[in-house]
Tab-separated table of C-alpha atoms in Angstrom:
chain	number	residue	atom	x	y	z
A	285	ILE	CA	-0.228	-0.172	-0.054
A	286	THR	CA	1.368	3.607	-0.841
A	287	ASN	CA	0.375	7.085	-1.843
A	288	ASN	CA	-1.551	7.672	-5.396
A	289	HIS	CA	0.748	10.615	-5.908
A	290	VAL	CA	4.038	8.165	-5.704
A	291	VAL	CA	2.863	6.050	-8.637
A	292	GLU	CA	0.742	8.366	-10.521
A	293	GLY	CA	2.054	8.607	-14.293
A	294	ALA	CA	4.869	5.965	-13.555
A	295	ASP	CA	5.561	3.932	-16.572
A	296	GLU	CA	7.268	1.088	-14.263
A	297	VAL	CA	7.033	0.706	-10.684
A	298	GLU	CA	9.693	-1.053	-8.393
A	299	VAL	CA	9.380	-2.308	-4.723
A	300	THR	CA	12.290	-2.619	-2.659
A	301	LEU	CA	12.318	-4.551	0.586
A	302	TYR	CA	14.288	-4.000	3.667
A	303	ASP	CA	16.861	-6.607	2.440
A	304	ASP	CA	17.567	-4.355	-0.708
A	305	SER	CA	15.800	-6.992	-2.787
A	306	THR	CA	13.738	-5.129	-5.749
A	307	TYR	CA	10.617	-6.537	-7.429
A	308	ASP	CA	8.479	-5.174	-10.350
A	309	ALA	CA	5.139	-4.150	-8.959
A	310	GLU	CA	1.831	-4.137	-10.782
A	311	ILE	CA	-0.676	-1.101	-9.916
A	312	VAL	CA	-3.886	-2.972	-8.722
A	313	GLY	CA	-5.770	0.080	-8.374
A	314	ARG	CA	-5.059	3.726	-7.094
A	315	ASP	CA	-7.659	6.341	-5.728
A	316	ALA	CA	-6.886	10.126	-6.348
A	317	LYS	CA	-9.754	11.312	-3.902
A	318	THR	CA	-7.686	9.587	-0.786
A	319	ASP	CA	-4.156	9.544	-2.509
A	320	ILE	CA	-4.353	5.552	-1.959
A	321	ALA	CA	-2.580	3.064	-4.425
A	322	VAL	CA	-2.091	-0.598	-4.100
A	323	LEU	CA	0.620	-2.329	-5.618
A	324	ARG	CA	1.329	-6.334	-5.976
A	325	ILE	CA	4.652	-8.010	-6.493
A	326	GLU	CA	5.419	-11.750	-6.768
A	327	PRO	CA	7.990	-12.580	-3.974
A	328	ASN	CA	9.579	-15.524	-5.470
A	329	GLY	CA	9.143	-17.704	-2.393
A	330	LYS	CA	10.183	-15.123	-0.026
A	331	SER	CA	8.209	-15.244	3.123
A	332	LEU	CA	6.764	-11.831	3.754
A	333	THR	CA	4.552	-10.842	6.859
A	334	GLU	CA	1.961	-8.572	6.624
A	335	VAL	CA	1.275	-5.740	9.246
A	336	GLU	CA	-2.093	-5.567	10.906
A	337	TRP	CA	-4.512	-2.428	10.725
A	338	GLY	CA	-5.135	-0.799	13.938
A	339	ASN	CA	-8.383	1.210	14.694
A	340	SER	CA	-7.416	5.221	14.042
A	341	ASP	CA	-10.806	6.091	15.622
A	342	GLN	CA	-9.071	5.089	18.896
A	343	MET	CA	-5.971	7.260	18.707
A	344	ARG	CA	-6.103	10.449	20.819
A	345	VAL	CA	-4.213	13.760	20.908
A	346	GLY	CA	-0.903	12.991	23.022
A	347	ASP	CA	-0.764	9.109	21.949
A	348	TRP	CA	2.682	8.077	20.527
A	349	VAL	CA	3.155	6.976	17.067
A	350	LEU	CA	5.987	5.825	14.667
A	351	ALA	CA	6.372	6.893	11.476
A	352	VAL	CA	8.364	4.516	8.872
A	353	GLY	CA	9.535	5.561	5.468
A	354	ASN	CA	12.298	6.359	3.091
A	355	PRO	CA	13.307	10.025	3.565
A	356	PHE	CA	15.363	11.421	0.892
A	357	GLY	CA	15.917	8.040	-0.414
A	358	LEU	CA	18.312	7.157	2.621
A	359	GLY	CA	16.693	3.761	3.279
A	360	GLY	CA	14.489	2.600	5.820
A	361	THR	CA	13.942	5.220	8.562
A	362	VAL	CA	11.691	5.245	11.850
A	363	THR	CA	10.935	8.506	13.506
A	364	ALA	CA	8.781	8.945	16.539
A	365	GLY	CA	6.211	11.436	17.646
A	366	ILE	CA	2.608	11.953	19.207
A	367	VAL	CA	-0.921	12.607	17.533
A	368	SER	CA	-0.858	16.141	17.198
A	369	ALA	CA	-4.602	16.665	16.240
A	370	ARG	CA	-7.386	14.763	14.487
A	371	GLN	CA	-9.566	15.181	11.703
A	372	ARG	CA	-7.605	17.588	10.071
A	373	ASP	CA	-8.751	19.223	6.665
A	374	ILE	CA	-5.961	20.371	4.459
A	375	GLN	CA	-7.861	20.889	1.301
A	376	ALA	CA	-6.064	17.776	-0.436
A	377	GLY	CA	-9.381	16.177	-1.235
A	378	PRO	CA	-13.215	15.852	-0.694
A	379	TYR	CA	-12.662	13.184	2.134
A	380	ASP	CA	-9.780	15.066	4.253
A	381	ASP	CA	-9.744	13.258	7.669
A	382	PHE	CA	-5.990	13.435	8.241
A	383	ILE	CA	-3.979	12.548	11.522
A	384	GLN	CA	-1.759	15.245	12.290
A	385	THR	CA	1.720	14.375	13.894
A	386	ASP	CA	4.940	15.785	15.065
A	387	ALA	CA	6.814	12.698	13.997
A	388	SER	CA	9.537	13.665	11.272
A	389	ILE	CA	7.990	13.148	7.845
A	390	ASN	CA	10.053	14.177	4.974
A	391	ARG	CA	10.211	13.803	1.218
A	392	GLY	CA	10.148	9.908	0.478
A	393	ASN	CA	8.152	9.196	3.488
A	394	SER	CA	5.068	9.229	1.532
A	395	GLY	CA	3.123	5.976	1.447
A	396	GLY	CA	4.975	4.401	4.504
A	397	PRO	CA	2.810	3.071	7.421
A	398	MET	CA	2.372	4.935	10.848
A	399	PHE	CA	2.174	2.517	13.517
A	400	ASN	CA	0.713	2.702	17.108
A	401	ILE	CA	2.648	1.852	20.156
A	402	ASN	CA	1.153	-1.727	19.798
A	403	GLY	CA	2.702	-2.128	16.069
A	404	LYS	CA	-0.575	-1.948	14.265
A	405	VAL	CA	-0.912	0.488	11.372
A	406	ILE	CA	-3.170	3.372	12.097
A	407	GLY	CA	-2.235	5.806	9.202
A	408	ILE	CA	-0.469	6.107	5.966
A	409	ASN	CA	2.107	8.660	5.713
A	410	THR	CA	0.708	11.319	3.217
A	411	ALA	CA	1.861	14.736	3.477
A	412	ILE	CA	3.621	17.829	5.311
A	413	PHE	CA	3.124	21.317	5.770
A	414	SER	CA	6.773	23.026	5.346
A	415	PRO	CA	7.676	26.388	4.203
A	416	THR	CA	11.475	24.919	3.650
A	417	GLY	CA	10.571	21.570	2.039
A	418	GLY	CA	11.774	19.778	5.039
A	419	SER	CA	9.864	18.499	8.189
A	420	VAL	CA	8.930	21.370	10.545
A	421	GLY	CA	6.894	18.844	13.071
A	422	ILE	CA	3.551	18.897	11.015
A	423	GLY	CA	3.078	15.907	8.984
A	424	PHE	CA	-0.426	14.146	7.938
A	425	ALA	CA	-1.418	10.729	7.606
A	426	VAL	CA	-4.573	9.065	6.000
A	427	PRO	CA	-6.280	7.288	9.092
A	428	SER	CA	-6.716	3.571	8.510
A	429	ASN	CA	-10.292	3.339	9.176
A	430	LEU	CA	-10.626	5.470	6.144
A	431	ALA	CA	-7.759	3.931	4.045
A	432	GLN	CA	-8.826	0.160	4.761
A	433	SER	CA	-12.411	0.570	3.137
A	434	VAL	CA	-10.402	2.101	0.208
A	435	VAL	CA	-7.915	-0.578	-0.004
A	436	ASP	CA	-10.398	-3.497	0.151
A	437	GLN	CA	-12.122	-1.616	-2.797
A	438	LEU	CA	-9.171	-1.351	-4.728
A	439	VAL	CA	-8.180	-4.781	-4.491
A	440	GLU	CA	-11.478	-6.355	-5.208
A	441	TYR	CA	-12.717	-3.766	-8.017
A	442	GLY	CA	-9.442	-2.093	-9.251
A	443	GLY	CA	-11.103	1.013	-8.251
A	444	THR	CA	-13.642	2.481	-5.790
A	445	LYS	CA	-17.168	2.161	-5.518
A	446	ARG	CA	-18.494	5.206	-3.279
A	447	GLY	CA	-21.920	5.779	-2.224
A	448	TRP	CA	-23.691	8.811	-4.009
A	449	LEU	CA	-26.424	10.823	-2.540
A	450	GLY	CA	-27.044	13.484	-5.365
A	451	VAL	CA	-26.762	16.725	-3.383
A	452	ARG	CA	-24.481	19.859	-3.278
A	453	ILE	CA	-23.972	21.137	0.095
A	454	GLN	CA	-22.741	23.879	2.250
A	455	GLU	CA	-21.742	24.905	5.891
A	456	VAL	CA	-24.661	25.919	8.087
A	457	THR	CA	-23.093	29.235	9.146
A	458	GLU	CA	-24.288	31.606	12.035
A	459	ASP	CA	-26.014	33.685	9.512
A	460	ILE	CA	-27.924	30.807	8.028
A	461	ALA	CA	-29.111	29.393	11.218
A	462	GLU	CA	-30.273	32.698	12.396
A	463	SER	CA	-32.320	33.219	9.167
A	464	LEU	CA	-33.662	29.791	9.583
A	465	ASP	CA	-34.360	30.361	13.272
A	466	MET	CA	-32.268	27.411	14.065
A	467	LYS	CA	-31.303	26.911	17.882
A	468	GLU	CA	-28.227	25.163	17.065
A	469	THR	CA	-25.527	25.780	14.345
A	470	LYS	CA	-25.134	22.089	12.920
A	471	GLY	CA	-25.980	19.821	9.833
A	472	ALA	CA	-25.146	19.976	6.236
A	473	LEU	CA	-27.130	22.478	4.109
A	474	ILE	CA	-28.539	21.057	0.773
A	475	SER	CA	-27.690	23.816	-1.882
A	476	ASP	CA	-28.529	21.626	-5.001
A	477	VAL	CA	-30.022	18.526	-5.643
A	478	THR	CA	-29.413	16.412	-8.720
A	479	GLU	CA	-32.548	15.665	-10.884
A	480	GLU	CA	-33.717	12.244	-10.927
A	481	GLY	CA	-30.509	11.530	-8.250
A	482	PRO	CA	-30.896	9.302	-5.205
A	483	ALA	CA	-32.086	12.419	-3.168
A	484	ASP	CA	-34.391	13.585	-5.563
A	485	GLU	CA	-36.277	10.307	-5.763
A	486	ALA	CA	-36.406	10.271	-1.968
A	487	GLY	CA	-38.127	13.805	-1.894
A	488	ILE	CA	-35.166	15.695	-0.542
A	489	LYS	CA	-35.227	19.503	-1.520
A	490	THR	CA	-32.876	22.237	-1.771
A	491	GLY	CA	-32.970	24.226	1.475
A	492	ASP	CA	-33.313	20.872	3.631
A	493	ILE	CA	-30.448	20.433	6.399
A	494	VAL	CA	-29.304	16.968	6.896
A	495	LEU	CA	-28.750	15.951	10.449
A	496	SER	CA	-28.006	12.465	10.378
A	497	PHE	CA	-27.194	9.943	7.650
A	498	ASP	CA	-27.780	6.113	8.268
A	499	GLY	CA	-27.883	6.329	12.222
A	500	LYS	CA	-24.757	8.818	12.215
A	501	ASP	CA	-25.214	12.311	13.331
A	502	VAL	CA	-23.853	14.985	10.810
A	503	SER	CA	-22.906	17.905	13.254
A	504	ASN	CA	-21.048	19.697	10.455
A	505	MET	CA	-20.856	19.708	6.501
A	506	ARG	CA	-17.513	18.113	6.224
A	507	GLN	CA	-18.815	14.765	7.952
A	508	LEU	CA	-21.570	14.193	5.291
A	509	PRO	CA	-19.168	13.266	2.094
A	510	ARG	CA	-17.347	10.876	4.094
A	511	ILE	CA	-20.243	9.110	5.406
A	512	VAL	CA	-22.015	8.975	2.333
A	513	ALA	CA	-18.820	7.750	0.316
A	514	GLU	CA	-18.164	4.921	2.866
A	515	THR	CA	-21.952	3.472	2.672
A	516	ASP	CA	-22.397	0.544	0.262
A	517	VAL	CA	-23.794	1.480	-3.125
A	518	GLY	CA	-27.560	0.517	-3.425
A	519	LYS	CA	-28.006	0.367	0.165
A	520	THR	CA	-31.217	2.008	1.256
A	521	VAL	CA	-30.428	4.295	4.380
A	522	ASP	CA	-32.874	6.624	6.804
A	523	VAL	CA	-31.752	10.519	6.207
A	524	VAL	CA	-33.142	12.625	8.875
A	525	ILE	CA	-33.369	16.273	7.348
A	526	GLN	CA	-34.947	19.428	8.933
A	527	ARG	CA	-37.332	21.488	6.711
A	528	GLN	CA	-38.941	24.517	7.613
A	529	GLY	CA	-38.249	23.957	11.186
A	530	GLU	CA	-39.513	20.232	11.433
A	531	ASN	CA	-37.686	17.255	11.749
A	532	ILE	CA	-38.504	14.620	8.490
A	533	LYS	CA	-36.890	11.090	8.197
A	534	LYS	CA	-36.392	10.012	4.183
A	535	LYS	CA	-35.247	6.474	2.903
A	536	VAL	CA	-32.754	6.851	0.145
A	537	LYS	CA	-31.259	4.074	-2.030
A	538	LEU	CA	-27.598	5.483	-2.645
A	539	GLY	CA	-26.242	5.298	-6.401
A	540	GLN	CA	-22.643	5.267	-7.388
A	541	LEU	CA	-20.481	8.281	-7.137
A	542	GLU	CA	-18.007	6.791	-9.841
A	543	LYS	CA	-20.955	6.156	-12.315
A	544	ALA	CA	-22.379	9.778	-11.666
A	545	GLU	CA	-19.242	11.289	-12.619
A	546	GLU	CA	-19.025	9.302	-15.775
A	547	GLU	CA	-22.468	10.329	-16.750
A	548	GLY	CA	-21.704	13.993	-16.090
A	549	LEU	CA	-24.382	14.444	-13.690
A	550	LEU	CA	-21.999	16.517	-11.572
A	551	ASP	CA	-21.728	19.196	-13.999
A	552	ASN	CA	-22.609	22.936	-13.065
A	553	MET	CA	-25.844	24.207	-14.035
A	554	LEU	CA	-24.823	27.625	-15.446
A	555	ALA	CA	-22.123	28.649	-17.829
A	556	GLU	CA	-19.983	31.539	-17.310
A	557	SER	CA	-21.727	34.686	-17.113
A	558	LYS	CA	-21.055	37.734	-19.032
A	559	GLU	CA	-20.999	41.532	-18.233
A	560	ASP	CA	-23.593	43.799	-20.172
A	561	LYS	CA	-25.600	46.851	-19.604
A	562	ILE	CA	-28.924	45.857	-18.430
A	563	ILE	CA	-31.970	47.570	-16.670
A	564	SER	CA	-32.397	46.475	-13.125
A	565	GLU	CA	-34.003	47.463	-9.835
A	566	GLU	CA	-32.111	48.008	-6.596
A	567	ILE	CA	-33.526	46.399	-3.215
A	568	GLU	CA	-31.994	48.470	-0.606
A	569	SER	CA	-32.380	46.360	2.359
A	570	LEU	CA	-30.355	43.732	0.853
A	571	GLY	CA	-27.790	46.031	-1.218
A	572	ILE	CA	-28.091	44.343	-4.563
A	573	GLU	CA	-29.720	45.103	-7.972
A	574	LEU	CA	-31.866	42.617	-9.555
A	575	ALA	CA	-33.174	42.258	-13.202
A	576	ASN	CA	-36.128	39.750	-14.457
A	577	LEU	CA	-34.686	37.020	-16.673
A	578	ASN	CA	-35.849	36.930	-20.256
A	579	ASP	CA	-34.621	35.169	-23.367
A	580	GLN	CA	-32.091	37.860	-23.998
A	581	LEU	CA	-30.481	37.563	-20.649
A	582	ARG	CA	-30.401	34.107	-20.377
A	583	GLU	CA	-28.621	34.217	-24.120
A	584	GLU	CA	-25.902	36.871	-22.857
A	585	TYR	CA	-25.364	34.989	-19.540
A	586	GLN	CA	-25.687	31.713	-20.933
A	587	ILE	CA	-28.190	30.734	-18.119
A	588	ASN	CA	-30.142	27.132	-18.528
A	589	ASP	CA	-33.700	27.489	-19.900
A	590	ARG	CA	-34.798	25.499	-16.666
A	591	LEU	CA	-33.555	27.857	-14.280
A	592	GLN	CA	-36.081	30.078	-12.709
A	593	GLY	CA	-34.901	33.068	-10.804
A	594	VAL	CA	-33.869	36.702	-10.806
A	595	LEU	CA	-30.284	37.597	-12.312
A	596	ILE	CA	-28.150	39.926	-9.653
A	597	THR	CA	-26.875	42.950	-11.815
A	598	ASP	CA	-24.774	44.911	-9.269
A	599	VAL	CA	-24.002	44.541	-5.566
A	600	ASP	CA	-23.062	47.471	-3.116
A	601	PRO	CA	-19.652	47.147	-2.029
A	602	ASP	CA	-20.310	48.292	1.300
A	603	SER	CA	-23.268	45.934	1.942
A	604	TYR	CA	-23.512	43.136	3.982
A	605	ALA	CA	-24.137	40.843	0.990
A	606	ALA	CA	-20.781	41.670	-0.535
A	607	GLN	CA	-19.158	41.071	2.663
A	608	ARG	CA	-20.800	37.613	2.210
A	609	GLY	CA	-19.376	37.262	-0.914
A	610	VAL	CA	-22.530	37.712	-3.324
A	611	ARG	CA	-21.535	39.031	-6.451
A	612	GLU	CA	-22.915	40.118	-9.884
A	613	GLY	CA	-24.009	37.510	-12.518
A	614	GLY	CA	-25.320	35.188	-9.674
A	615	VAL	CA	-28.939	33.864	-10.257
A	616	LEU	CA	-31.306	34.389	-7.200
A	617	THR	CA	-33.715	31.513	-7.006
A	618	GLU	CA	-35.063	31.304	-3.574
A	619	VAL	CA	-35.473	33.788	-0.494
A	620	ASN	CA	-36.409	32.583	2.937
A	621	GLN	CA	-36.714	28.960	1.187
A	622	THR	CA	-39.352	30.309	-1.085
A	623	PRO	CA	-38.732	29.914	-4.961
A	624	VAL	CA	-39.030	33.427	-6.665
A	625	ARG	CA	-39.608	34.046	-10.439
A	626	ASN	CA	-39.095	38.056	-10.516
A	627	ILE	CA	-38.369	41.069	-8.577
A	628	LYS	CA	-41.843	41.541	-7.215
A	629	ASP	CA	-41.307	37.956	-5.495
A	630	VAL	CA	-38.091	38.996	-3.833
A	631	ARG	CA	-39.679	42.271	-2.728
A	632	HIS	CA	-42.636	40.861	-1.165
A	633	ILE	CA	-40.564	38.019	0.754
A	634	VAL	CA	-38.483	40.623	1.927
A	635	SER	CA	-40.908	43.112	3.079
A	636	VAL	CA	-42.715	40.360	4.993
A	637	ALA	CA	-39.410	39.330	6.723
A	638	GLU	CA	-38.978	43.334	7.671
A	639	ASP	CA	-42.523	43.600	8.929
A	640	SER	CA	-42.061	40.373	11.099
A	641	GLY	CA	-39.096	41.936	12.796
A	642	ARG	CA	-36.505	39.251	11.229
A	643	PRO	CA	-32.943	40.470	11.579
A	644	SER	CA	-31.710	38.699	8.182
A	645	VAL	CA	-33.068	36.495	5.143
A	646	LEU	CA	-31.712	33.473	3.277
A	647	LEU	CA	-30.709	33.727	-0.205
A	648	LEU	CA	-30.247	30.593	-2.598
A	649	ILE	CA	-27.877	32.113	-5.192
A	650	ARG	CA	-26.378	30.060	-8.491
A	651	THR	CA	-23.322	31.340	-9.808
A	652	SER	CA	-21.155	29.852	-12.920
A	653	ASN	CA	-19.343	27.445	-10.404
A	654	SER	CA	-21.474	27.156	-7.484
A	655	VAL	CA	-24.834	26.811	-5.690
A	656	ARG	CA	-25.009	28.280	-2.098
A	657	PHE	CA	-27.176	29.637	0.484
A	658	VAL	CA	-26.190	33.068	2.022
A	659	GLY	CA	-27.688	34.618	5.089
A	660	VAL	CA	-27.882	38.413	4.516
A	661	ARG	CA	-28.864	40.894	7.280
A	662	LEU	CA	-31.538	43.438	6.273
A	663	ASN	CA	-29.586	46.543	5.947
A	664	THR	CA	-27.057	47.965	3.562
A	665	GLU	CA	-24.104	49.094	5.727
A	666	THR	CA	-21.823	46.517	7.300
A	667	ASP	CA	-20.570	47.014	10.771
A	668	ASP	CA	-17.133	48.432	11.645
A	669	GLU	CA	-16.402	45.603	14.032
């Protein structure tokens, strides 16, 4: 077992053992999303002893670990340290869940095992954070509980078979939680649902918040992709969502992520937008200007004919909306989880929110490369805090 980045693009792969004997290796399978690859060699009668997997979930911050590798090509090397942190997201892939350690990990350590003090593998050394290129005491390993399931699939299928829910999600921020009158800031907010995907067929909708999946709590957005990916394809699971303040249970039969990718079901719904001068109206309390969609605007901004909403034509740079990343060219499709077809719809929903004393509203905005909810306070000036 090694890292995908170690063998990716290689014409030939060789494995050298502790006694310097070298063997040609076959790449059984590799997975770029978790940076794991599996190799096979024929040891020609040599007796090899495999190491055992350990339970990475049992590792605690402060536990001792040993990292084995081949730093700078020097040969087999062991370094010691502790678990510095768990569940690190270093933006390396969609399923980041790294163990962080201060055991020395340098170039050449990639793909080596990380052991607990009982001699069981609890991680695969994968990456370092270093401004100099050498170890500064911040290394990362793929946890064994994530790696083991990937390795099993690579051995059995030559690739991965991950569960697929068919949704885009985003973090539930304090602004969004406030807009939805949520008591706690938790869960994964669904910003888009793939048409005829598993979630769509189960009745899950844009704006729903996933609170649990297959009996596992979803306390934050990052947890959901990993839980879904590790669930068997074709399995029917219970998904608890919050909709309009009410908890609802849905049964979803999972699809396969790799198949969905091959069929292009993960593509964006909007192409890149273009700048043009158009007639628009300002919504002062939001700090944005809007224009009703028509055939001309759809053509100019390359907006899908099926997409309904209102085009954002300008954003006050001093507004709360601008501070939250709202930009010209996006399509506003919902306000407070209510679909909008024209500017009149937007004005009505915002007016109702103002009259009821709500401090903010929740906008659903589609851009050329994202679909996300944005909680916007009902004023045009940001606070200087």
